[in-house]
């Protein structure tokens, strides 16, 4: 079964550094998402992306964050200047459409970002 | 702002017991999903419910969506150690003035279930 793949599985970076988290969504999917989960907290929506533009973003997704689909297969999340509080598990997800029944959201296994 | 409250937060039971976990909100959702998440992995979809009052069964798991589409429950019959995991409910859609959106899911914090052999 097709799956969403994320790399790396674990990224350690120093505060103030830029990081890029990479995702390959399922190939025929049109909607792409980033969520994050701070240890012990709930999964939080960051951003949704459709038709090469952001369709919705949360308050968490400030100017330090950006997303890109550079080549039609990859979907990336960039954090320009990481802060300690950015440490979390970042999940990429994709879906074919926005219908609840026929377009379930598929999650990758996440990238654990540790900011020191 | 849409919020989903899950209870209990932690549940530890013996193999063979039945259990119910709950997902409640003051907001209406167009649809609600239940996910299971294992350590180090992403959430995996179990079921989607859309219609108020809807009941869906997945082997020993029974999911119900409240009539008003504000709450849901997951009942597991004769739990097994393989059922151990974090069970998450997530809602989408609903009223725009409460933050509803068809683009995003709002997650609860989850119920961490441990089934002991």
PDB file of C-alpha atoms in Angstrom, chain A residues 13-101:
ATOM      1  CA  UNK A  13      20.090  20.903  15.484  1.00  0.00           C
ATOM      2  CA  UNK A  14      21.377  23.836  17.449  1.00  0.00           C
ATOM      3  CA  UNK A  15      19.173  26.759  18.357  1.00  0.00           C
ATOM      4  CA  UNK A  16      19.179  29.384  15.623  1.00  0.00           C
ATOM      5  CA  UNK A  17      19.998  26.953  12.828  1.00  0.00           C
ATOM      6  CA  UNK A  18      17.795  26.335   9.820  1.00  0.00           C
ATOM      7  CA  UNK A  19      16.280  22.897   9.292  1.00  0.00           C
ATOM      8  CA  UNK A  20      14.418  21.369   6.382  1.00  0.00           C
ATOM      9  CA  UNK A  21      12.152  18.421   6.975  1.00  0.00           C
ATOM     10  CA  UNK A  22      11.329  16.363   3.920  1.00  0.00           C
ATOM     11  CA  UNK A  23       8.276  14.396   2.924  1.00  0.00           C
ATOM     12  CA  UNK A  24       7.199  12.411  -0.099  1.00  0.00           C
ATOM     13  CA  UNK A  25       3.379  12.289  -0.107  1.00  0.00           C
ATOM     14  CA  UNK A  26       1.402   9.546  -1.801  1.00  0.00           C
ATOM     15  CA  UNK A  27       1.710  10.121  -5.525  1.00  0.00           C
ATOM     16  CA  UNK A  28      -1.914  10.805  -6.545  1.00  0.00           C
ATOM     17  CA  UNK A  29      -2.702  12.943  -3.528  1.00  0.00           C
ATOM     18  CA  UNK A  30      -3.453  16.633  -3.934  1.00  0.00           C
ATOM     19  CA  UNK A  31      -3.623  17.992  -0.374  1.00  0.00           C
ATOM     20  CA  UNK A  32      -0.577  18.095   1.848  1.00  0.00           C
ATOM     21  CA  UNK A  33      -0.205  18.872   5.512  1.00  0.00           C
ATOM     22  CA  UNK A  34       2.270  19.340   8.297  1.00  0.00           C
ATOM     23  CA  UNK A  35       1.330  18.583  11.877  1.00  0.00           C
ATOM     24  CA  UNK A  36       3.481  18.543  14.964  1.00  0.00           C
ATOM     25  CA  UNK A  37       3.310  16.749  18.296  1.00  0.00           C
ATOM     26  CA  UNK A  38       5.290  18.045  21.229  1.00  0.00           C
ATOM     27  CA  UNK A  39       6.150  15.233  23.640  1.00  0.00           C
ATOM     28  CA  UNK A  40       3.111  14.437  25.771  1.00  0.00           C
ATOM     29  CA  UNK A  41       0.905  16.916  23.928  1.00  0.00           C
ATOM     30  CA  UNK A  42      -1.721  16.557  21.243  1.00  0.00           C
ATOM     31  CA  UNK A  43      -1.145  16.491  17.511  1.00  0.00           C
ATOM     32  CA  UNK A  44      -1.404  20.099  16.281  1.00  0.00           C
ATOM     33  CA  UNK A  45      -2.174  21.367  12.800  1.00  0.00           C
ATOM     34  CA  UNK A  46       0.489  23.582  11.259  1.00  0.00           C
ATOM     35  CA  UNK A  47      -0.346  24.100   7.608  1.00  0.00           C
ATOM     36  CA  UNK A  48      -2.244  22.725   4.638  1.00  0.00           C
ATOM     37  CA  UNK A  49      -1.096  23.063   1.033  1.00  0.00           C
ATOM     38  CA  UNK A  50      -3.047  22.649  -2.174  1.00  0.00           C
ATOM     39  CA  UNK A  51      -2.456  23.667  -5.764  1.00  0.00           C
ATOM     40  CA  UNK A  52       1.000  25.009  -4.914  1.00  0.00           C
ATOM     41  CA  UNK A  53      -0.142  27.371  -2.242  1.00  0.00           C
ATOM     42  CA  UNK A  54      -0.976  27.412   1.437  1.00  0.00           C
ATOM     43  CA  UNK A  55      -4.709  26.864   1.924  1.00  0.00           C
ATOM     44  CA  UNK A  56      -4.726  27.278   5.690  1.00  0.00           C
ATOM     45  CA  UNK A  57      -2.233  27.751   8.493  1.00  0.00           C
ATOM     46  CA  UNK A  58      -2.359  27.845  12.254  1.00  0.00           C
ATOM     47  CA  UNK A  59      -1.055  30.449  14.678  1.00  0.00           C
ATOM     48  CA  UNK A  60       1.961  28.225  15.246  1.00  0.00           C
ATOM     49  CA  UNK A  61       2.987  28.607  11.602  1.00  0.00           C
ATOM     50  CA  UNK A  62       4.635  32.019  11.873  1.00  0.00           C
ATOM     51  CA  UNK A  63       7.212  33.725   9.661  1.00  0.00           C
ATOM     52  CA  UNK A  64       9.890  31.274  10.776  1.00  0.00           C
ATOM     53  CA  UNK A  65       8.084  28.470   8.973  1.00  0.00           C
ATOM     54  CA  UNK A  66       7.690  27.900   5.265  1.00  0.00           C
ATOM     55  CA  UNK A  67       6.588  25.053   3.025  1.00  0.00           C
ATOM     56  CA  UNK A  68       7.473  24.179  -0.508  1.00  0.00           C
ATOM     57  CA  UNK A  69       6.748  21.571  -3.123  1.00  0.00           C
ATOM     58  CA  UNK A  70       9.874  22.038  -5.187  1.00  0.00           C
ATOM     59  CA  UNK A  71       9.612  19.260  -7.730  1.00  0.00           C
ATOM     60  CA  UNK A  72       6.149  17.700  -7.808  1.00  0.00           C
ATOM     61  CA  UNK A  73       7.021  14.844  -5.489  1.00  0.00           C
ATOM     62  CA  UNK A  74       8.667  16.300  -2.390  1.00  0.00           C
ATOM     63  CA  UNK A  75       6.951  18.480   0.192  1.00  0.00           C
ATOM     64  CA  UNK A  76       9.225  20.280   2.612  1.00  0.00           C
ATOM     65  CA  UNK A  77       8.889  22.195   5.855  1.00  0.00           C
ATOM     66  CA  UNK A  78      11.598  24.738   6.608  1.00  0.00           C
ATOM     67  CA  UNK A  79      12.200  26.333   9.970  1.00  0.00           C
ATOM     68  CA  UNK A  80      14.507  29.305   9.458  1.00  0.00           C
ATOM     69  CA  UNK A  81      15.876  29.864  12.941  1.00  0.00           C
ATOM     70  CA  UNK A  82      15.013  27.045  15.289  1.00  0.00           C
ATOM     71  CA  UNK A  83      14.050  27.635  18.906  1.00  0.00           C
ATOM     72  CA  UNK A  84      14.122  25.198  21.792  1.00  0.00           C
ATOM     73  CA  UNK A  85      10.326  25.063  21.760  1.00  0.00           C
ATOM     74  CA  UNK A  86      10.356  23.805  18.168  1.00  0.00           C
ATOM     75  CA  UNK A  87      11.491  20.425  19.490  1.00  0.00           C
ATOM     76  CA  UNK A  88       8.706  18.041  18.549  1.00  0.00           C
ATOM     77  CA  UNK A  89       7.673  15.209  16.272  1.00  0.00           C
ATOM     78  CA  UNK A  90       6.713  16.640  12.884  1.00  0.00           C
ATOM     79  CA  UNK A  91       4.256  14.641  10.814  1.00  0.00           C
ATOM     80  CA  UNK A  92       3.604  15.058   7.136  1.00  0.00           C
ATOM     81  CA  UNK A  93       0.227  13.924   5.837  1.00  0.00           C
ATOM     82  CA  UNK A  94      -1.545  13.798   2.512  1.00  0.00           C
ATOM     83  CA  UNK A  95      -4.976  13.081   1.130  1.00  0.00           C
ATOM     84  CA  UNK A  96      -6.497  12.792  -2.311  1.00  0.00           C
ATOM     85  CA  UNK A  97      -9.373  15.235  -1.757  1.00  0.00           C
ATOM     86  CA  UNK A  98     -11.228  16.779   1.141  1.00  0.00           C
ATOM     87  CA  UNK A  99     -14.182  14.381   1.324  1.00  0.00           C
ATOM     88  CA  UNK A 100     -14.226  12.693   4.712  1.00  0.00           C
ATOM     89  CA  UNK A 101     -15.160   9.204   3.565  1.00  0.00           C
TER      90      UNK A 101
END
